[in-house]
JSON list of C-alpha atoms in Angstrom, two decimals:
[
{"chain": "A", "resi": 1, "resn": "MET", "atom": "CA", "xyz": [-31.45, 2.17, 2.66]},
{"chain": "A", "resi": 2, "resn": "HIS", "atom": "CA", "xyz": [-27.71, 2.11, 2.45]},
{"chain": "A", "resi": 3, "resn": "LYS", "atom": "CA", "xyz": [-27.55, -1.66, 3.73]},
{"chain": "A", "resi": 4, "resn": "ASN", "atom": "CA", "xyz": [-28.95, -2.50, 0.39]},
{"chain": "A", "resi": 5, "resn": "THR", "atom": "CA", "xyz": [-26.53, -0.94, -1.66]},
{"chain": "A", "resi": 6, "resn": "ILE", "atom": "CA", "xyz": [-24.00, -2.80, -3.66]},
{"chain": "A", "resi": 7, "resn": "TRP", "atom": "CA", "xyz": [-21.02, -0.51, -1.98]},
{"chain": "A", "resi": 8, "resn": "TYR", "atom": "CA", "xyz": [-22.18, -1.17, 1.60]},
{"chain": "A", "resi": 9, "resn": "LYS", "atom": "CA", "xyz": [-22.34, -5.02, 0.88]},
{"chain": "A", "resi": 10, "resn": "SER", "atom": "CA", "xyz": [-18.87, -4.85, -0.62]},
{"chain": "A", "resi": 11, "resn": "LEU", "atom": "CA", "xyz": [-17.51, -3.46, 2.34]},
{"chain": "A", "resi": 12, "resn": "LEU", "atom": "CA", "xyz": [-19.15, -5.93, 4.46]},
{"chain": "A", "resi": 13, "resn": "ASN", "atom": "CA", "xyz": [-18.01, -9.00, 2.32]},
{"chain": "A", "resi": 14, "resn": "ALA", "atom": "CA", "xyz": [-14.50, -7.67, 1.81]},
{"chain": "A", "resi": 15, "resn": "GLU", "atom": "CA", "xyz": [-11.54, -9.43, 3.17]},
{"chain": "A", "resi": 16, "resn": "LYS", "atom": "CA", "xyz": [-10.43, -6.72, 6.03]},
{"chain": "A", "resi": 17, "resn": "THR", "atom": "CA", "xyz": [-7.17, -6.57, 7.94]},
{"chain": "A", "resi": 18, "resn": "CYS", "atom": "CA", "xyz": [-6.81, -3.99, 10.90]},
{"chain": "A", "resi": 19, "resn": "LEU", "atom": "CA", "xyz": [-4.11, -1.99, 12.16]},
{"chain": "A", "resi": 20, "resn": "LYS", "atom": "CA", "xyz": [-4.00, 0.41, 15.11]},
{"chain": "A", "resi": 21, "resn": "GLU", "atom": "CA", "xyz": [-1.41, 3.14, 15.58]},
{"chain": "A", "resi": 22, "resn": "ASP", "atom": "CA", "xyz": [-1.87, 5.64, 18.31]},
{"chain": "A", "resi": 23, "resn": "LYS", "atom": "CA", "xyz": [-5.41, 7.39, 17.59]},
{"chain": "A", "resi": 24, "resn": "ILE", "atom": "CA", "xyz": [-5.36, 6.11, 14.19]},
{"chain": "A", "resi": 25, "resn": "LYS", "atom": "CA", "xyz": [-7.35, 2.80, 12.92]},
{"chain": "A", "resi": 26, "resn": "LYS", "atom": "CA", "xyz": [-6.28, 1.52, 9.31]},
{"chain": "A", "resi": 27, "resn": "ILE", "atom": "CA", "xyz": [-8.46, -0.72, 7.62]},
{"chain": "A", "resi": 28, "resn": "HIS", "atom": "CA", "xyz": [-7.18, -2.58, 4.67]},
{"chain": "A", "resi": 29, "resn": "TYR", "atom": "CA", "xyz": [-9.74, -4.01, 2.15]},
{"chain": "A", "resi": 30, "resn": "LYS", "atom": "CA", "xyz": [-9.40, -6.96, -0.43]},
{"chain": "A", "resi": 31, "resn": "PHE", "atom": "CA", "xyz": [-12.50, -7.13, -2.59]},
{"chain": "A", "resi": 32, "resn": "ASP", "atom": "CA", "xyz": [-13.75, -10.19, -4.43]},
{"chain": "A", "resi": 33, "resn": "ASP", "atom": "CA", "xyz": [-12.89, -8.30, -7.83]},
{"chain": "A", "resi": 34, "resn": "GLY", "atom": "CA", "xyz": [-9.14, -8.09, -6.79]},
{"chain": "A", "resi": 35, "resn": "LYS", "atom": "CA", "xyz": [-9.37, -4.22, -5.89]},
{"chain": "A", "resi": 36, "resn": "GLU", "atom": "CA", "xyz": [-7.69, -2.90, -2.75]},
{"chain": "A", "resi": 37, "resn": "MET", "atom": "CA", "xyz": [-8.66, -0.12, -0.47]},
{"chain": "A", "resi": 38, "resn": "VAL", "atom": "CA", "xyz": [-7.23, 1.56, 2.54]},
{"chain": "A", "resi": 39, "resn": "GLU", "atom": "CA", "xyz": [-9.11, 3.72, 5.02]},
{"chain": "A", "resi": 40, "resn": "GLU", "atom": "CA", "xyz": [-7.64, 5.58, 8.06]},
{"chain": "A", "resi": 41, "resn": "TYR", "atom": "CA", "xyz": [-10.15, 6.67, 11.10]},
{"chain": "A", "resi": 42, "resn": "ASN", "atom": "CA", "xyz": [-9.77, 8.75, 13.87]},
{"chain": "A", "resi": 43, "resn": "VAL", "atom": "CA", "xyz": [-10.56, 6.27, 16.82]},
{"chain": "A", "resi": 44, "resn": "ASP", "atom": "CA", "xyz": [-11.84, 9.17, 19.04]},
{"chain": "A", "resi": 45, "resn": "THR", "atom": "CA", "xyz": [-14.12, 10.67, 16.70]},
{"chain": "A", "resi": 46, "resn": "HIS", "atom": "CA", "xyz": [-14.64, 7.77, 14.37]},
{"chain": "A", "resi": 47, "resn": "VAL", "atom": "CA", "xyz": [-14.14, 10.35, 11.35]},
{"chain": "A", "resi": 48, "resn": "LEU", "atom": "CA", "xyz": [-12.72, 9.04, 8.25]},
{"chain": "A", "resi": 49, "resn": "LEU", "atom": "CA", "xyz": [-9.29, 10.60, 7.82]},
{"chain": "A", "resi": 50, "resn": "ARG", "atom": "CA", "xyz": [-8.17, 8.95, 4.49]},
{"chain": "A", "resi": 51, "resn": "ARG", "atom": "CA", "xyz": [-9.55, 6.65, 1.75]},
{"chain": "A", "resi": 52, "resn": "ALA", "atom": "CA", "xyz": [-6.81, 5.36, -1.02]},
{"chain": "A", "resi": 53, "resn": "TRP", "atom": "CA", "xyz": [-7.21, 2.72, -3.80]},
{"chain": "A", "resi": 54, "resn": "LYS", "atom": "CA", "xyz": [-4.40, 0.41, -4.68]},
{"chain": "A", "resi": 55, "resn": "MET", "atom": "CA", "xyz": [-4.06, 1.33, -8.76]},
{"chain": "A", "resi": 56, "resn": "LYS", "atom": "CA", "xyz": [-2.73, -1.43, -10.92]},
{"chain": "A", "resi": 57, "resn": "GLY", "atom": "CA", "xyz": [1.01, -0.97, -11.86]},
{"chain": "A", "resi": 58, "resn": "LYS", "atom": "CA", "xyz": [2.25, -0.91, -15.47]},
{"chain": "A", "resi": 59, "resn": "LEU", "atom": "CA", "xyz": [3.10, -4.23, -16.81]},
{"chain": "A", "resi": 60, "resn": "GLY", "atom": "CA", "xyz": [1.98, -5.98, -13.73]},
{"chain": "A", "resi": 61, "resn": "GLY", "atom": "CA", "xyz": [4.14, -4.04, -11.46]},
{"chain": "A", "resi": 62, "resn": "GLU", "atom": "CA", "xyz": [3.72, -2.76, -8.26]},
{"chain": "A", "resi": 63, "resn": "GLY", "atom": "CA", "xyz": [0.79, -0.06, -8.29]},
{"chain": "A", "resi": 64, "resn": "LYS", "atom": "CA", "xyz": [0.69, 3.29, -6.41]},
{"chain": "A", "resi": 65, "resn": "TRP", "atom": "CA", "xyz": [-2.21, 4.37, -4.14]},
{"chain": "A", "resi": 66, "resn": "ALA", "atom": "CA", "xyz": [-4.64, 7.08, -5.69]},
{"chain": "A", "resi": 67, "resn": "VAL", "atom": "CA", "xyz": [-6.32, 9.04, -2.73]},
{"chain": "A", "resi": 68, "resn": "GLU", "atom": "CA", "xyz": [-9.90, 9.46, -2.63]},
{"chain": "A", "resi": 69, "resn": "VAL", "atom": "CA", "xyz": [-10.28, 11.38, 0.42]},
{"chain": "A", "resi": 70, "resn": "GLY", "atom": "CA", "xyz": [-7.58, 12.84, 2.63]},
{"chain": "A", "resi": 71, "resn": "ASP", "atom": "CA", "xyz": [-3.96, 14.10, 2.63]},
{"chain": "A", "resi": 72, "resn": "PRO", "atom": "CA", "xyz": [-1.76, 12.75, -0.31]},
{"chain": "A", "resi": 73, "resn": "ILE", "atom": "CA", "xyz": [0.51, 9.61, 0.41]},
{"chain": "A", "resi": 74, "resn": "PRO", "atom": "CA", "xyz": [4.04, 10.47, 0.30]},
{"chain": "A", "resi": 75, "resn": "ASP", "atom": "CA", "xyz": [5.28, 9.64, -3.52]},
{"chain": "A", "resi": 76, "resn": "ALA", "atom": "CA", "xyz": [1.93, 8.87, -4.60]},
{"chain": "A", "resi": 77, "resn": "THR", "atom": "CA", "xyz": [0.19, 10.38, -7.52]},
{"chain": "A", "resi": 78, "resn": "PRO", "atom": "CA", "xyz": [-3.49, 10.95, -7.17]},
{"chain": "A", "resi": 79, "resn": "ILE", "atom": "CA", "xyz": [-5.02, 10.04, -10.59]},
{"chain": "A", "resi": 80, "resn": "ILE", "atom": "CA", "xyz": [-8.60, 9.92, -9.55]},
{"chain": "A", "resi": 81, "resn": "ASP", "atom": "CA", "xyz": [-10.56, 12.35, -11.67]},
{"chain": "A", "resi": 82, "resn": "GLY", "atom": "CA", "xyz": [-11.14, 15.70, -9.76]},
{"chain": "A", "resi": 83, "resn": "LEU", "atom": "CA", "xyz": [-8.28, 14.94, -7.21]},
{"chain": "A", "resi": 84, "resn": "ASP", "atom": "CA", "xyz": [-5.41, 16.03, -9.00]},
{"chain": "A", "resi": 85, "resn": "ILE", "atom": "CA", "xyz": [-2.61, 17.99, -7.37]},
{"chain": "A", "resi": 86, "resn": "SER", "atom": "CA", "xyz": [-0.37, 19.95, -9.37]},
{"chain": "A", "resi": 87, "resn": "GLU", "atom": "CA", "xyz": [3.31, 20.35, -8.50]},
{"chain": "A", "resi": 88, "resn": "SER", "atom": "CA", "xyz": [3.40, 23.88, -9.38]},
{"chain": "A", "resi": 89, "resn": "LYS", "atom": "CA", "xyz": [3.05, 26.17, -6.17]},
{"chain": "A", "resi": 90, "resn": "ASP", "atom": "CA", "xyz": [1.34, 28.63, -8.26]},
{"chain": "A", "resi": 91, "resn": "GLN", "atom": "CA", "xyz": [-1.40, 26.44, -9.75]},
{"chain": "A", "resi": 92, "resn": "PRO", "atom": "CA", "xyz": [-4.58, 25.67, -8.08]},
{"chain": "A", "resi": 93, "resn": "SER", "atom": "CA", "xyz": [-4.35, 22.57, -5.87]},
{"chain": "A", "resi": 94, "resn": "LEU", "atom": "CA", "xyz": [-7.16, 20.46, -4.59]},
{"chain": "A", "resi": 95, "resn": "LEU", "atom": "CA", "xyz": [-7.49, 18.65, -1.14]},
{"chain": "A", "resi": 96, "resn": "LYS", "atom": "CA", "xyz": [-10.72, 16.62, -0.33]},
{"chain": "A", "resi": 97, "resn": "ARG", "atom": "CA", "xyz": [-11.48, 16.08, 3.29]},
{"chain": "A", "resi": 98, "resn": "ASN", "atom": "CA", "xyz": [-14.12, 14.33, 5.37]},
{"chain": "A", "resi": 99, "resn": "THR", "atom": "CA", "xyz": [-15.63, 15.62, 8.63]},
{"chain": "A", "resi": 100, "resn": "ARG", "atom": "CA", "xyz": [-18.25, 14.24, 10.83]},
{"chain": "A", "resi": 101, "resn": "VAL", "atom": "CA", "xyz": [-21.26, 16.25, 8.99]},
{"chain": "A", "resi": 102, "resn": "ASN", "atom": "CA", "xyz": [-19.43, 17.44, 5.73]},
{"chain": "A", "resi": 103, "resn": "ILE", "atom": "CA", "xyz": [-17.51, 16.49, 2.64]},
{"chain": "A", "resi": 104, "resn": "GLU", "atom": "CA", "xyz": [-15.12, 19.20, 2.04]},
{"chain": "A", "resi": 105, "resn": "TRP", "atom": "CA", "xyz": [-12.89, 20.23, -0.72]},
{"chain": "A", "resi": 106, "resn": "ARG", "atom": "CA", "xyz": [-10.22, 23.20, -0.38]},
{"chain": "A", "resi": 107, "resn": "ILE", "atom": "CA", "xyz": [-8.68, 24.55, -3.48]},
{"chain": "A", "resi": 108, "resn": "ARG", "atom": "CA", "xyz": [-5.77, 26.69, -3.08]},
{"chain": "A", "resi": 109, "resn": "ASN", "atom": "CA", "xyz": [-4.05, 29.19, -5.13]},
{"chain": "A", "resi": 110, "resn": "LEU", "atom": "CA", "xyz": [-7.43, 30.57, -6.17]},
{"chain": "A", "resi": 111, "resn": "PRO", "atom": "CA", "xyz": [-7.12, 34.40, -5.60]},
{"chain": "A", "resi": 112, "resn": "TYR", "atom": "CA", "xyz": [-10.27, 35.60, -6.80]},
{"chain": "A", "resi": 113, "resn": "PRO", "atom": "CA", "xyz": [-13.29, 36.93, -4.54]},
{"chain": "A", "resi": 114, "resn": "ILE", "atom": "CA", "xyz": [-16.15, 34.40, -3.69]},
{"chain": "A", "resi": 115, "resn": "GLU", "atom": "CA", "xyz": [-18.73, 36.31, -5.89]},
{"chain": "A", "resi": 116, "resn": "THR", "atom": "CA", "xyz": [-16.38, 35.17, -8.87]},
{"chain": "A", "resi": 117, "resn": "TYR", "atom": "CA", "xyz": [-17.33, 31.58, -8.44]},
{"chain": "A", "resi": 118, "resn": "SER", "atom": "CA", "xyz": [-20.36, 29.48, -9.54]},
{"chain": "A", "resi": 119, "resn": "ILE", "atom": "CA", "xyz": [-20.78, 26.05, -7.81]},
{"chain": "A", "resi": 120, "resn": "LYS", "atom": "CA", "xyz": [-23.44, 24.12, -9.22]},
{"chain": "A", "resi": 121, "resn": "ALA", "atom": "CA", "xyz": [-24.78, 20.61, -8.68]},
{"chain": "A", "resi": 122, "resn": "ASN", "atom": "CA", "xyz": [-24.93, 18.80, -11.88]},
{"chain": "A", "resi": 123, "resn": "ASN", "atom": "CA", "xyz": [-26.86, 15.25, -11.38]},
{"chain": "A", "resi": 124, "resn": "GLU", "atom": "CA", "xyz": [-26.88, 14.44, -14.91]},
{"chain": "A", "resi": 125, "resn": "ASP", "atom": "CA", "xyz": [-23.00, 13.90, -15.10]},
{"chain": "A", "resi": 126, "resn": "LYS", "atom": "CA", "xyz": [-22.68, 13.35, -11.46]},
{"chain": "A", "resi": 127, "resn": "TYR", "atom": "CA", "xyz": [-20.36, 16.37, -10.28]},
{"chain": "A", "resi": 128, "resn": "ILE", "atom": "CA", "xyz": [-20.25, 19.57, -8.49]},
{"chain": "A", "resi": 129, "resn": "ILE", "atom": "CA", "xyz": [-19.10, 22.08, -11.25]},
{"chain": "A", "resi": 130, "resn": "ILE", "atom": "CA", "xyz": [-17.17, 24.97, -10.21]},
{"chain": "A", "resi": 131, "resn": "SER", "atom": "CA", "xyz": [-16.63, 27.63, -12.90]},
{"chain": "A", "resi": 132, "resn": "THR", "atom": "CA", "xyz": [-15.64, 31.46, -12.61]},
{"chain": "A", "resi": 133, "resn": "SER", "atom": "CA", "xyz": [-17.12, 34.43, -14.40]},
{"chain": "A", "resi": 134, "resn": "ASN", "atom": "CA", "xyz": [-13.62, 35.70, -15.44]},
{"chain": "A", "resi": 135, "resn": "LYS", "atom": "CA", "xyz": [-13.30, 32.12, -17.06]},
{"chain": "A", "resi": 136, "resn": "LYS", "atom": "CA", "xyz": [-9.95, 31.49, -15.26]},
{"chain": "A", "resi": 137, "resn": "TYR", "atom": "CA", "xyz": [-11.13, 28.30, -13.66]},
{"chain": "A", "resi": 138, "resn": "TYR", "atom": "CA", "xyz": [-13.10, 25.16, -14.18]},
{"chain": "A", "resi": 139, "resn": "LYS", "atom": "CA", "xyz": [-13.52, 22.23, -12.15]},
{"chain": "A", "resi": 140, "resn": "LYS", "atom": "CA", "xyz": [-15.73, 19.15, -11.71]},
{"chain": "A", "resi": 141, "resn": "LEU", "atom": "CA", "xyz": [-15.71, 17.48, -8.24]},
{"chain": "A", "resi": 142, "resn": "GLU", "atom": "CA", "xyz": [-16.87, 14.08, -8.10]},
{"chain": "A", "resi": 143, "resn": "VAL", "atom": "CA", "xyz": [-18.98, 12.95, -4.97]},
{"chain": "A", "resi": 144, "resn": "PRO", "atom": "CA", "xyz": [-18.72, 9.07, -5.06]},
{"chain": "A", "resi": 145, "resn": "GLU", "atom": "CA", "xyz": [-20.05, 8.93, -1.20]},
{"chain": "A", "resi": 146, "resn": "LEU", "atom": "CA", "xyz": [-23.49, 10.14, -2.75]},
{"chain": "A", "resi": 147, "resn": "TYR", "atom": "CA", "xyz": [-23.77, 8.33, -5.99]},
{"chain": "A", "resi": 148, "resn": "ARG", "atom": "CA", "xyz": [-22.71, 4.79, -4.43]},
{"chain": "A", "resi": 149, "resn": "LEU", "atom": "CA", "xyz": [-25.62, 5.20, -2.24]},
{"chain": "A", "resi": 150, "resn": "GLY", "atom": "CA", "xyz": [-27.84, 6.17, -5.12]},
{"chain": "A", "resi": 151, "resn": "LEU", "atom": "CA", "xyz": [-28.17, 9.66, -3.69]},
{"chain": "A", "resi": 152, "resn": "PRO", "atom": "CA", "xyz": [-28.69, 12.84, -5.76]},
{"chain": "A", "resi": 153, "resn": "ILE", "atom": "CA", "xyz": [-26.39, 15.95, -5.38]},
{"chain": "A", "resi": 154, "resn": "GLU", "atom": "CA", "xyz": [-28.63, 18.51, -3.83]},
{"chain": "A", "resi": 155, "resn": "GLN", "atom": "CA", "xyz": [-27.84, 22.19, -4.35]},
{"chain": "A", "resi": 156, "resn": "LYS", "atom": "CA", "xyz": [-29.43, 23.21, -0.95]},
{"chain": "A", "resi": 157, "resn": "ASN", "atom": "CA", "xyz": [-26.47, 21.22, 0.69]},
{"chain": "A", "resi": 158, "resn": "ILE", "atom": "CA", "xyz": [-23.79, 23.28, -0.91]},
{"chain": "A", "resi": 159, "resn": "ASP", "atom": "CA", "xyz": [-21.94, 25.88, 0.83]},
{"chain": "A", "resi": 160, "resn": "ALA", "atom": "CA", "xyz": [-18.70, 27.66, -0.11]},
{"chain": "A", "resi": 161, "resn": "THR", "atom": "CA", "xyz": [-16.32, 30.32, 1.56]},
{"chain": "A", "resi": 162, "resn": "HIS", "atom": "CA", "xyz": [-13.15, 31.94, 0.52]},
{"chain": "A", "resi": 163, "resn": "LYS", "atom": "CA", "xyz": [-10.35, 33.13, 2.50]},
{"chain": "A", "resi": 164, "resn": "TYR", "atom": "CA", "xyz": [-6.39, 33.16, 2.30]},
{"chain": "A", "resi": 165, "resn": "ASN", "atom": "CA", "xyz": [-6.74, 32.48, -1.50]},
{"chain": "A", "resi": 166, "resn": "THR", "atom": "CA", "xyz": [-8.26, 29.32, -0.79]},
{"chain": "A", "resi": 167, "resn": "LEU", "atom": "CA", "xyz": [-11.78, 28.24, -1.88]},
{"chain": "A", "resi": 168, "resn": "ILE", "atom": "CA", "xyz": [-13.24, 25.99, 0.66]},
{"chain": "A", "resi": 169, "resn": "ILE", "atom": "CA", "xyz": [-16.60, 24.15, -0.56]},
{"chain": "A", "resi": 170, "resn": "THR", "atom": "CA", "xyz": [-18.64, 22.09, 1.76]},
{"chain": "A", "resi": 171, "resn": "TYR", "atom": "CA", "xyz": [-21.40, 19.46, 1.26]},
{"chain": "A", "resi": 172, "resn": "LYS", "atom": "CA", "xyz": [-23.71, 18.76, 4.25]},
{"chain": "A", "resi": 173, "resn": "LYS", "atom": "CA", "xyz": [-24.01, 15.01, 4.36]},
{"chain": "A", "resi": 174, "resn": "PRO", "atom": "CA", "xyz": [-27.56, 13.67, 4.04]},
{"chain": "A", "resi": 175, "resn": "GLN", "atom": "CA", "xyz": [-28.88, 11.23, 6.79]},
{"chain": "A", "resi": 176, "resn": "PRO", "atom": "CA", "xyz": [-28.35, 8.15, 4.72]},
{"chain": "A", "resi": 177, "resn": "LEU", "atom": "CA", "xyz": [-24.81, 8.71, 4.44]},
{"chain": "A", "resi": 178, "resn": "LEU", "atom": "CA", "xyz": [-24.39, 9.84, 8.06]},
{"chain": "A", "resi": 179, "resn": "ASP", "atom": "CA", "xyz": [-26.22, 6.49, 9.00]},
{"chain": "A", "resi": 180, "resn": "MET", "atom": "CA", "xyz": [-23.84, 4.59, 6.76]},
{"chain": "A", "resi": 181, "resn": "ASP", "atom": "CA", "xyz": [-20.77, 6.27, 8.40]},
{"chain": "A", "resi": 182, "resn": "LYS", "atom": "CA", "xyz": [-22.08, 5.05, 11.67]},
{"chain": "A", "resi": 183, "resn": "ASP", "atom": "CA", "xyz": [-23.00, 1.25, 10.87]},
{"chain": "A", "resi": 184, "resn": "LEU", "atom": "CA", "xyz": [-19.72, 0.92, 8.86]},
{"chain": "A", "resi": 185, "resn": "TYR", "atom": "CA", "xyz": [-17.46, 2.02, 11.92]},
{"chain": "A", "resi": 186, "resn": "GLU", "atom": "CA", "xyz": [-19.50, -0.33, 14.28]},
{"chain": "A", "resi": 187, "resn": "GLU", "atom": "CA", "xyz": [-18.75, -3.01, 11.56]},
{"chain": "A", "resi": 188, "resn": "ILE", "atom": "CA", "xyz": [-15.07, -2.27, 11.32]},
{"chain": "A", "resi": 189, "resn": "SER", "atom": "CA", "xyz": [-14.68, -2.07, 14.98]},
{"chain": "A", "resi": 190, "resn": "LYS", "atom": "CA", "xyz": [-15.23, -5.63, 14.99]},
{"chain": "A", "resi": 191, "resn": "VAL", "atom": "CA", "xyz": [-12.01, -6.47, 13.18]},
{"chain": "A", "resi": 192, "resn": "LYS", "atom": "CA", "xyz": [-9.29, -7.22, 15.66]},
{"chain": "A", "resi": 193, "resn": "PRO", "atom": "CA", "xyz": [-6.03, -5.39, 14.96]},
{"chain": "A", "resi": 194, "resn": "MET", "atom": "CA", "xyz": [-3.05, -7.22, 13.88]},
{"chain": "A", "resi": 195, "resn": "THR", "atom": "CA", "xyz": [0.45, -7.58, 15.55]},
{"chain": "A", "resi": 196, "resn": "ASP", "atom": "CA", "xyz": [2.36, -8.14, 12.55]},
{"chain": "A", "resi": 197, "resn": "ILE", "atom": "CA", "xyz": [2.09, -5.43, 9.97]},
{"chain": "A", "resi": 198, "resn": "PRO", "atom": "CA", "xyz": [2.13, -6.71, 6.29]},
{"chain": "A", "resi": 199, "resn": "ASN", "atom": "CA", "xyz": [4.28, -4.85, 3.76]},
{"chain": "A", "resi": 200, "resn": "GLU", "atom": "CA", "xyz": [1.19, -3.50, 1.73]},
{"chain": "A", "resi": 201, "resn": "CYS", "atom": "CA", "xyz": [0.13, -1.74, 4.79]},
{"chain": "A", "resi": 202, "resn": "LYS", "atom": "CA", "xyz": [3.41, -0.36, 6.08]},
{"chain": "A", "resi": 203, "resn": "ALA", "atom": "CA", "xyz": [3.51, 2.09, 3.08]},
{"chain": "A", "resi": 204, "resn": "GLN", "atom": "CA", "xyz": [0.56, 3.74, 4.41]}
]
């Protein structure tokens, strides 16, 4: 199924370079439409640790990297909808991570108990919608991993816990996504690591 998607084909057809640092494999993609993406993988677990996109700079200048998955890149400003990170320590801050079997979001600085939250799949708008009964918080979470493969967001795959003022939302990966993760890692394993690090990858 995933092998016929535009997303998977674009990954295979992209110009790819590989860097390996300790237990981290970094893949830099250059797509036909000029976009650039970097992925970082744990070489032991094959789990994606970070995915970031090169954004165009103002007036043609050097752009910044917008993080889709993983920890923020130092000095980068995440600008993808649903992944904004507030500078204030008191405001809710969101971090998206990837595990072998789940997509995970952690929203810090949310003190309300778990029964306060409503977490619903919204396939019409392609979001997971978070709202609170006290109307103190509202958030739309994008799940590009699913809509790139034409998969619906299923309510049964959503789970949530709350501890230490942090709301943790997990989405169980459907089998087609697990299959794509496996096949993609096999493909990028064929890209031989570079010995000279290009400038655009040093920042990662």
